[in-house]
Short mmCIF file of C-alpha atoms in Angstrom, two decimals:
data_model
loop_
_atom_site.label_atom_id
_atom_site.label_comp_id
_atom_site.label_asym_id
_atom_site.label_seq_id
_atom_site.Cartn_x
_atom_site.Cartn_y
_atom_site.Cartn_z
CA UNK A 1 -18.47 27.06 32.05
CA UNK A 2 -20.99 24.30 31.05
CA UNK A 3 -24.20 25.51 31.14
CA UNK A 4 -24.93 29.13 32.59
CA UNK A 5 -27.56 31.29 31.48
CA UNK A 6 -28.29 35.23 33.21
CA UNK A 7 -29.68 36.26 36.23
CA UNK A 8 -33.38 36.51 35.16
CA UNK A 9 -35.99 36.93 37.90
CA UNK A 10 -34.63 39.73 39.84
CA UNK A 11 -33.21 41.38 36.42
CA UNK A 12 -37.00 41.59 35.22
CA UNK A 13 -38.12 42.44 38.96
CA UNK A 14 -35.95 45.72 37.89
CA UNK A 15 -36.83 45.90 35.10
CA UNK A 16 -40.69 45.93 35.77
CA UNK A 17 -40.01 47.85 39.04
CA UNK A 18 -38.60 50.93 36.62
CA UNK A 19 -41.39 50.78 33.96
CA UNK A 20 -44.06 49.47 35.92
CA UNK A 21 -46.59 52.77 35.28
CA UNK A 22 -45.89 52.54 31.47
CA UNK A 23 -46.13 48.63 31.21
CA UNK A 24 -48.95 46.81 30.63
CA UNK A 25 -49.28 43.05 30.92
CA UNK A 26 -47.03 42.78 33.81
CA UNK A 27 -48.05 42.06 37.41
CA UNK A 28 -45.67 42.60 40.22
CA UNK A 29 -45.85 41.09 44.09
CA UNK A 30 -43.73 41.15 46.61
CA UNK A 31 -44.03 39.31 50.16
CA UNK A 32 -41.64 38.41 53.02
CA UNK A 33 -41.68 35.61 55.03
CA UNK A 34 -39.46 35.83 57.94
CA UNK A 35 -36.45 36.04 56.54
CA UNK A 36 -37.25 34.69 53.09
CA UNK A 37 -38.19 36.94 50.43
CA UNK A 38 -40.32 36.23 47.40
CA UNK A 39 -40.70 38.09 44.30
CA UNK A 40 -42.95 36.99 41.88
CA UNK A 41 -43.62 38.33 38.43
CA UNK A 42 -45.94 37.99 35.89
CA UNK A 43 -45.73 38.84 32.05
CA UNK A 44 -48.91 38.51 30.27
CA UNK A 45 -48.63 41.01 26.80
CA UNK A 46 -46.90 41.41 23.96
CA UNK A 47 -45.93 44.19 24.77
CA UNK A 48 -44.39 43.47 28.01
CA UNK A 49 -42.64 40.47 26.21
CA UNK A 50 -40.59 43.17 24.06
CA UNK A 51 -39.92 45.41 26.77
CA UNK A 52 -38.45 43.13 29.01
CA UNK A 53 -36.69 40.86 26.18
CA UNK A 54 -38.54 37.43 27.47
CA UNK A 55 -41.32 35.75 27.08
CA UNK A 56 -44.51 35.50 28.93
CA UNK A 57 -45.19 33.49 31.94
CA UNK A 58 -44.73 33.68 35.46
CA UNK A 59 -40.98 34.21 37.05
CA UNK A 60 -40.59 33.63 41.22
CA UNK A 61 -37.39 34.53 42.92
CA UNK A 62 -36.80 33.55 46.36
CA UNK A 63 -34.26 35.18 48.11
CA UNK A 64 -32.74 33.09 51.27
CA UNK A 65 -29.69 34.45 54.00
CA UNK A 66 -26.52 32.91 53.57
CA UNK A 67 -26.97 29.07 53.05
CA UNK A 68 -23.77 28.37 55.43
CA UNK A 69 -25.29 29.33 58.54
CA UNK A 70 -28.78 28.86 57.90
CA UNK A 71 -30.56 27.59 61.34
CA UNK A 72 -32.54 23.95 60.85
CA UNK A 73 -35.96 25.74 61.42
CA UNK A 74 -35.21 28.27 58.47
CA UNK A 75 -33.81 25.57 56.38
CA UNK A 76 -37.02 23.34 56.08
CA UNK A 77 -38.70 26.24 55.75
CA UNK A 78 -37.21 27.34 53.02
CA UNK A 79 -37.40 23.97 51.39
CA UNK A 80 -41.24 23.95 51.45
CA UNK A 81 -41.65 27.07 49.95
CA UNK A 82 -39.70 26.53 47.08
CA UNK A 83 -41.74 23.58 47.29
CA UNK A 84 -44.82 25.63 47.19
CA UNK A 85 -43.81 27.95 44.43
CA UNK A 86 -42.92 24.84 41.99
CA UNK A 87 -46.42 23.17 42.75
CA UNK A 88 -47.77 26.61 41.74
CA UNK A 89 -45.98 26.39 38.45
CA UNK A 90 -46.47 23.13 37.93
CA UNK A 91 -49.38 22.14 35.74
CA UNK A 92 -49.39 18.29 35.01
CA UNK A 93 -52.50 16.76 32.60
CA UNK A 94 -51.94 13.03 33.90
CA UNK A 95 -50.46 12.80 37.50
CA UNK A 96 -49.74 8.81 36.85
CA UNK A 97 -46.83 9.82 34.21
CA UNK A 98 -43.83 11.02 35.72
CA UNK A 99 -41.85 14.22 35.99
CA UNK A 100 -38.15 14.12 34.89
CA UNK A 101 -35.72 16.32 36.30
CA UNK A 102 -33.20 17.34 34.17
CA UNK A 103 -29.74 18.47 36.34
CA UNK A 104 -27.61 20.92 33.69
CA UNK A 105 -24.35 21.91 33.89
CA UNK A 106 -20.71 20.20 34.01
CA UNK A 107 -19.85 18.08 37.05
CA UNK A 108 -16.69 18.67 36.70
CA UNK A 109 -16.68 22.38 37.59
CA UNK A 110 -17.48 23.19 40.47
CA UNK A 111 -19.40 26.72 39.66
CA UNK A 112 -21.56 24.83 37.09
CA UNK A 113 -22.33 21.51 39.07
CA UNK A 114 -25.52 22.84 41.22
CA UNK A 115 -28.04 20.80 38.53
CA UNK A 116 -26.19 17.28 39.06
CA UNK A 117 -25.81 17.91 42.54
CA UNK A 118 -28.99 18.73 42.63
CA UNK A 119 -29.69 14.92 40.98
CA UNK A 120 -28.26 12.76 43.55
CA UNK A 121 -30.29 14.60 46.39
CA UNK A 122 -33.57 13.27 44.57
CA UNK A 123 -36.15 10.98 45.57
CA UNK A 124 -35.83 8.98 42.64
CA UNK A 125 -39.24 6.75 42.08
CA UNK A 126 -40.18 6.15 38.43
CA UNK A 127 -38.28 2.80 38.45
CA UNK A 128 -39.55 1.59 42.08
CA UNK A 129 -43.70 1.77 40.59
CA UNK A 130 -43.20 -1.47 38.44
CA UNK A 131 -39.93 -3.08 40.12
CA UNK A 132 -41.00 -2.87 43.85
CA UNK A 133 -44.78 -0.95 44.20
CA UNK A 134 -44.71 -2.00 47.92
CA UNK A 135 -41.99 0.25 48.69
CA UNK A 136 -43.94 3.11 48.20
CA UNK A 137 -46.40 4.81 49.50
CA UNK A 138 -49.78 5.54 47.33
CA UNK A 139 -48.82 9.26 47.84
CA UNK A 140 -45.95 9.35 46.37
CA UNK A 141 -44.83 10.88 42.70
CA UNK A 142 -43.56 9.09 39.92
CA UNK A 143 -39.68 10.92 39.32
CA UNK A 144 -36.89 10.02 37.41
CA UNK A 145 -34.09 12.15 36.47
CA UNK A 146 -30.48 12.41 34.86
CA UNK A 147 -27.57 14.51 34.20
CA UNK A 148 -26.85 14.90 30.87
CA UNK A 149 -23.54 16.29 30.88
CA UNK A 150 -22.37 19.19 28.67
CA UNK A 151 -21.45 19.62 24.56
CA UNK A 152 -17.74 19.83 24.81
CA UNK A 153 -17.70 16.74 27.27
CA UNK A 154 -20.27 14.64 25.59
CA UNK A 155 -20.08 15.78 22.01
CA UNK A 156 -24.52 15.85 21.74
CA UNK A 157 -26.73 18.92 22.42
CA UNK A 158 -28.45 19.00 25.89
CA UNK A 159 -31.25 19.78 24.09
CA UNK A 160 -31.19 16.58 21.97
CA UNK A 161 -30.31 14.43 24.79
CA UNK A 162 -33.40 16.06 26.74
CA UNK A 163 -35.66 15.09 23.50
CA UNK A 164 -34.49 11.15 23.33
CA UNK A 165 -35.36 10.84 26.46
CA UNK A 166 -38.50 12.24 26.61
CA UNK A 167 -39.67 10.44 23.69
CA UNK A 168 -38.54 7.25 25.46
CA UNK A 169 -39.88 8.53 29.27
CA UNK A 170 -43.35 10.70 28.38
CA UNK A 171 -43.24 12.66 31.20
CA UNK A 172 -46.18 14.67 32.28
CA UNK A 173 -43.59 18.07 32.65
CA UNK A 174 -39.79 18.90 32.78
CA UNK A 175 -37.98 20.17 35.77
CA UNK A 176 -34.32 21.60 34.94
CA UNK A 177 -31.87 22.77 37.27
CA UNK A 178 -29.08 25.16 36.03
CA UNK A 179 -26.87 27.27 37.60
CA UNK A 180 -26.80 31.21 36.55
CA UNK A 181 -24.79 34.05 35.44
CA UNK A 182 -25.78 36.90 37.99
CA UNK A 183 -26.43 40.92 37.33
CA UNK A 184 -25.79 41.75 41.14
CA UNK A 185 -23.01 40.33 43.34
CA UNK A 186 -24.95 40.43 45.84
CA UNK A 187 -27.37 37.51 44.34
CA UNK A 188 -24.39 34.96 44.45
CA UNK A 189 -25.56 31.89 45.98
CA UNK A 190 -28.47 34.44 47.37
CA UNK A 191 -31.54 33.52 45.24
CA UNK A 192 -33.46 30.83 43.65
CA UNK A 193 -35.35 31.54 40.60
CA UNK A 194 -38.11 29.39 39.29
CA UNK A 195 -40.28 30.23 35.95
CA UNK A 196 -42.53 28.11 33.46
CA UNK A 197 -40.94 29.31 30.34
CA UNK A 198 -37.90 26.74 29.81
CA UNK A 199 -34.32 27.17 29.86
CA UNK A 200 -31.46 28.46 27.15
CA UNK A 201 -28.56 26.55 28.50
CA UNK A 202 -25.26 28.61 28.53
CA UNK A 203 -26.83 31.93 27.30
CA UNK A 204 -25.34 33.68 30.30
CA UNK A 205 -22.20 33.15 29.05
CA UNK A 206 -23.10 34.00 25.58
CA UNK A 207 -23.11 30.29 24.46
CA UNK A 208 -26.52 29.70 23.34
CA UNK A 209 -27.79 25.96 23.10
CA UNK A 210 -30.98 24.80 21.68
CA UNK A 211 -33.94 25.79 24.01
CA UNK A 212 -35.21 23.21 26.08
CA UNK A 213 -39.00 24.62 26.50
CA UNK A 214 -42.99 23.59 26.21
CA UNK A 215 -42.36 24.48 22.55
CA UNK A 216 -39.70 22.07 22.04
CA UNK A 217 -40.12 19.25 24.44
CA UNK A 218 -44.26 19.69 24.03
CA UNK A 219 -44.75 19.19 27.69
CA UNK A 220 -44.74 21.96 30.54
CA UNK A 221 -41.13 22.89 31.44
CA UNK A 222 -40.21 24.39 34.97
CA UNK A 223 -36.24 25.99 35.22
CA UNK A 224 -34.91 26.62 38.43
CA UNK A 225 -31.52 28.31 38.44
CA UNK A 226 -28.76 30.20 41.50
CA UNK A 227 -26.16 32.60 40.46
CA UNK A 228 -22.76 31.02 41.26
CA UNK A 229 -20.73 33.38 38.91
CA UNK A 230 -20.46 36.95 38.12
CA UNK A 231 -18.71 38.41 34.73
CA UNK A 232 -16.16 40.95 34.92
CA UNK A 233 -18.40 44.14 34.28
CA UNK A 234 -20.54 43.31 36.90
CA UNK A 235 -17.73 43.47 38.94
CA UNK A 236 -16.84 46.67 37.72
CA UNK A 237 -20.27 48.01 37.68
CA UNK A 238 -21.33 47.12 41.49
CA UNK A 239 -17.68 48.48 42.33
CA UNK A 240 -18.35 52.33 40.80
CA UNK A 241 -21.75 51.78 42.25
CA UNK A 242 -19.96 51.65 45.91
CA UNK A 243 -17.69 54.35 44.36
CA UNK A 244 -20.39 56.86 43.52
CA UNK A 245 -22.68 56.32 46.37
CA UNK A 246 -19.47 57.09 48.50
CA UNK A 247 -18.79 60.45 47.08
CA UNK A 248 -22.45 61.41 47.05
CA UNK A 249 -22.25 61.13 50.44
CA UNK A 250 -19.35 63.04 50.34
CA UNK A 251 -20.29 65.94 48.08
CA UNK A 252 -22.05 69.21 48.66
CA UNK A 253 -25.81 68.60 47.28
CA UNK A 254 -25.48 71.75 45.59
CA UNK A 255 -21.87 71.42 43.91
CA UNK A 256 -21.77 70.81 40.27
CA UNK A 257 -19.80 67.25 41.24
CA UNK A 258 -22.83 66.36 42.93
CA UNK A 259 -24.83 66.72 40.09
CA UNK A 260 -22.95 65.15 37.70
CA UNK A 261 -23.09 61.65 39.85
CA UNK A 262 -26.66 61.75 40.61
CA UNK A 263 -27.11 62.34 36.81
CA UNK A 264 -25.33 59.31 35.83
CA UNK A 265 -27.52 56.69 34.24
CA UNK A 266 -26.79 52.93 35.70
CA UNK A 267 -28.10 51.08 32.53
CA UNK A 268 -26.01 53.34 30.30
CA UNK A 269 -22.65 52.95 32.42
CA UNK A 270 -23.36 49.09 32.35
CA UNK A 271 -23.65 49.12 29.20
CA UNK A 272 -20.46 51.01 28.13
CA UNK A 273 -18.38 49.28 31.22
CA UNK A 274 -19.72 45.79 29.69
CA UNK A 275 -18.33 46.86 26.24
CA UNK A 276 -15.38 47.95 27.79
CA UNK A 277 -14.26 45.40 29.35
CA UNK A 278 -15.60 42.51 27.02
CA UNK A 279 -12.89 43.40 24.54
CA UNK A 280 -9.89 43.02 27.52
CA UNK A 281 -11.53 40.75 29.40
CA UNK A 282 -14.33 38.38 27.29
CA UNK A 283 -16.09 36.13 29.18
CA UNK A 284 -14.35 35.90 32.39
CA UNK A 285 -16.02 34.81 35.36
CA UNK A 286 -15.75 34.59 39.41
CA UNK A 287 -17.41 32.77 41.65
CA UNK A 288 -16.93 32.78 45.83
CA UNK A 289 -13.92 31.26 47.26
CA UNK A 290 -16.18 28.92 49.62
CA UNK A 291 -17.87 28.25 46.11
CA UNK A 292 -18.02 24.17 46.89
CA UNK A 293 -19.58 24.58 50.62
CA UNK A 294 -22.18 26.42 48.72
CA UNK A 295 -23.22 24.15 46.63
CA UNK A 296 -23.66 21.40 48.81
CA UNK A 297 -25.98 23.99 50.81
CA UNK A 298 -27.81 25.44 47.65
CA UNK A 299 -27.96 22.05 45.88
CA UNK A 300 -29.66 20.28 49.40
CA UNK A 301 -32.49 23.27 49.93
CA UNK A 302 -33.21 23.06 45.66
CA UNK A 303 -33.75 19.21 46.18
CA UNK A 304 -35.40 19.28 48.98
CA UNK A 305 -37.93 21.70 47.64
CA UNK A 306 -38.64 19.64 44.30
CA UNK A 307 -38.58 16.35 46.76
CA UNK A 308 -41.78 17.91 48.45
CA UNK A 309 -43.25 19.45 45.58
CA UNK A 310 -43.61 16.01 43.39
CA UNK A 311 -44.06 13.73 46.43
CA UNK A 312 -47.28 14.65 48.98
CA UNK A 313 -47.27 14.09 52.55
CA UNK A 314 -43.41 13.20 52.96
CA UNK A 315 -40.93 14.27 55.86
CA UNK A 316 -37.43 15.38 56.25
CA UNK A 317 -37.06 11.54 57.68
CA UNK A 318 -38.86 9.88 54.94
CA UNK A 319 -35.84 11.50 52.02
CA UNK A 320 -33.20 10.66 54.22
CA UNK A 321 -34.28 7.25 53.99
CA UNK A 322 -35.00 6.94 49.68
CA UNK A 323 -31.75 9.25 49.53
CA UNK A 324 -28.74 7.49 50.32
#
């Protein structure tokens, strides 16, 4: 894999969700919309920074059915509220500069190609303002955008890559795309996540890259991700979950087998199944057989989203017309 880092929104939702009467500094909301889901989370303290192992800011997740056989209505809806949440996150200081979308990952796999697919669903504009102003309308966004490729393929960090061009571009804020290692099968092509904190490309995979943040970059930095792969122990992990809830059912309440399962502690089995199977099986990865259809889906709704977040007052029609 290219660039994949962990499952983060929904991890911390848990997280928070466990510890939220002895955690300060974290704010927790939850709110359906049909059949859309949003979690959003906000970390605020020190404190909640250690706890929960990242750093402050605000993390969304939006949870969406099955991208195959979502219905036209649901899909546009779900495109403008991802396009809602990213506004929200979004703080630009000069709306004239432009935003540049950053799509991570390697094409060339299909698991880790949501960010450049992502890319060539984009109304791009930065280049249209001084070539051809006429073409746009005065509501429009100033975007521009690339794929940078990945280390072993290009032999230069992301993160370096990310910093020429900035230098050269001066955008106003940083949108990357990346696709995720999940904690939960059942988050597989299931949830977008947005936060304001920046991106460690390949850190779900245990292949840290240079950080690609406010704090780096100097400009606000917005990562969206989806979970196209799970690792082996989660595997494992939602398996004996299945396993255990079975027997529970099974079990007399009262039976010393029936206490022994409900006294089993899920972070400490992960823990010891993940260092289990690490040393057999390190690194290894699955993704859905149907993993390209998914893509395409996933990789349409996350455009679509940033395509009405940066550009007011635009239609379905008016991006099939900029994208070709």
């Amino acid at each position: 894999m290219g660039n994949v880092r962990t499952d983060l929104a929904l991890e911390m939702h848990e997280i928070c969700m466990e510890a939220a009467e002895e955690l300060s500094g974290v704010t927790l909301s939850d709110r359906s919309e049909g059949e859309i889901g949003i979690t959003q989370v906000l970390v605020e303290s020190r404190e909640a920074e250690e706890k929960i192992g990242k750093p402050a800011g605000n993390y969304v997740t939006v949870t969406l059915p099955d991208p195959r056989y979502m219905e036209k209505n649901l899909y546009e809806t779900a495109c403008k509220k991802i396009a809602e949440e990213i506004r929200q996150l979004l703080k630009t200081d000069d709306p004239k500069r432009p935003v540049l979308i950053i799509g991570l990952g390697n094409r060339s796999i299909t698991s880790d190609s949501l960010g450049p697919a992502v890319i060539d669903r984009l109304m791009i504009t930065r280049h249209l303002f001084p070539y051809a102003p006429s073409a746009l309308p005065e509501q429009f966004g100033s975007v521009c955008a690339i794929a940078p490729g990945v280390l072993g393929v290009t032999g230069i960090e992301t993160g370096e890559i990310i910093s020429g061009v900035c230098e050269k571009v001066d955008p106003c804020a940083v949108i990357c795309i990346d696709a995720l290692a999940a904690r939960n099968v059942d988050r597989v092509m299931r949830t977008i996540q947005i936060c304001d904190t920046g991106i460690r490309p390949g850190a779900g995979v245990g292949n840290n890259r240079k950080e690609i943040s406010k704090n780096t970059l100097g400009v606000p930095v917005i990562a969206i991700g989806v979970p196209t792969v799970v690792d082996a122990a989660t595997i494992t992990d939602d398996t004996l979950n299945l396993v255990v809830d079975h027997l529970l059912s099974q079990a007399d309440d009262g039976s010393a087998f029936y206490q022994m399962l409900k006294k089993l502690n899920p972070q400490d089995r992960y823990s010891l199944i993940k260092e289990s199977v690490s040393k057999e099986m390190p690194h290894f990865m699955t993704t859905p057989k149907e993993i390209d259809i998914l893509i395409d889906k996933t990789a349409e709704v996350v455009a679509n989203g940033i395509n009405f977040a940066l550009h007011e007052g635009i239609t379905f029609e008016d991006i099939d017309v900029y994208v070709s």
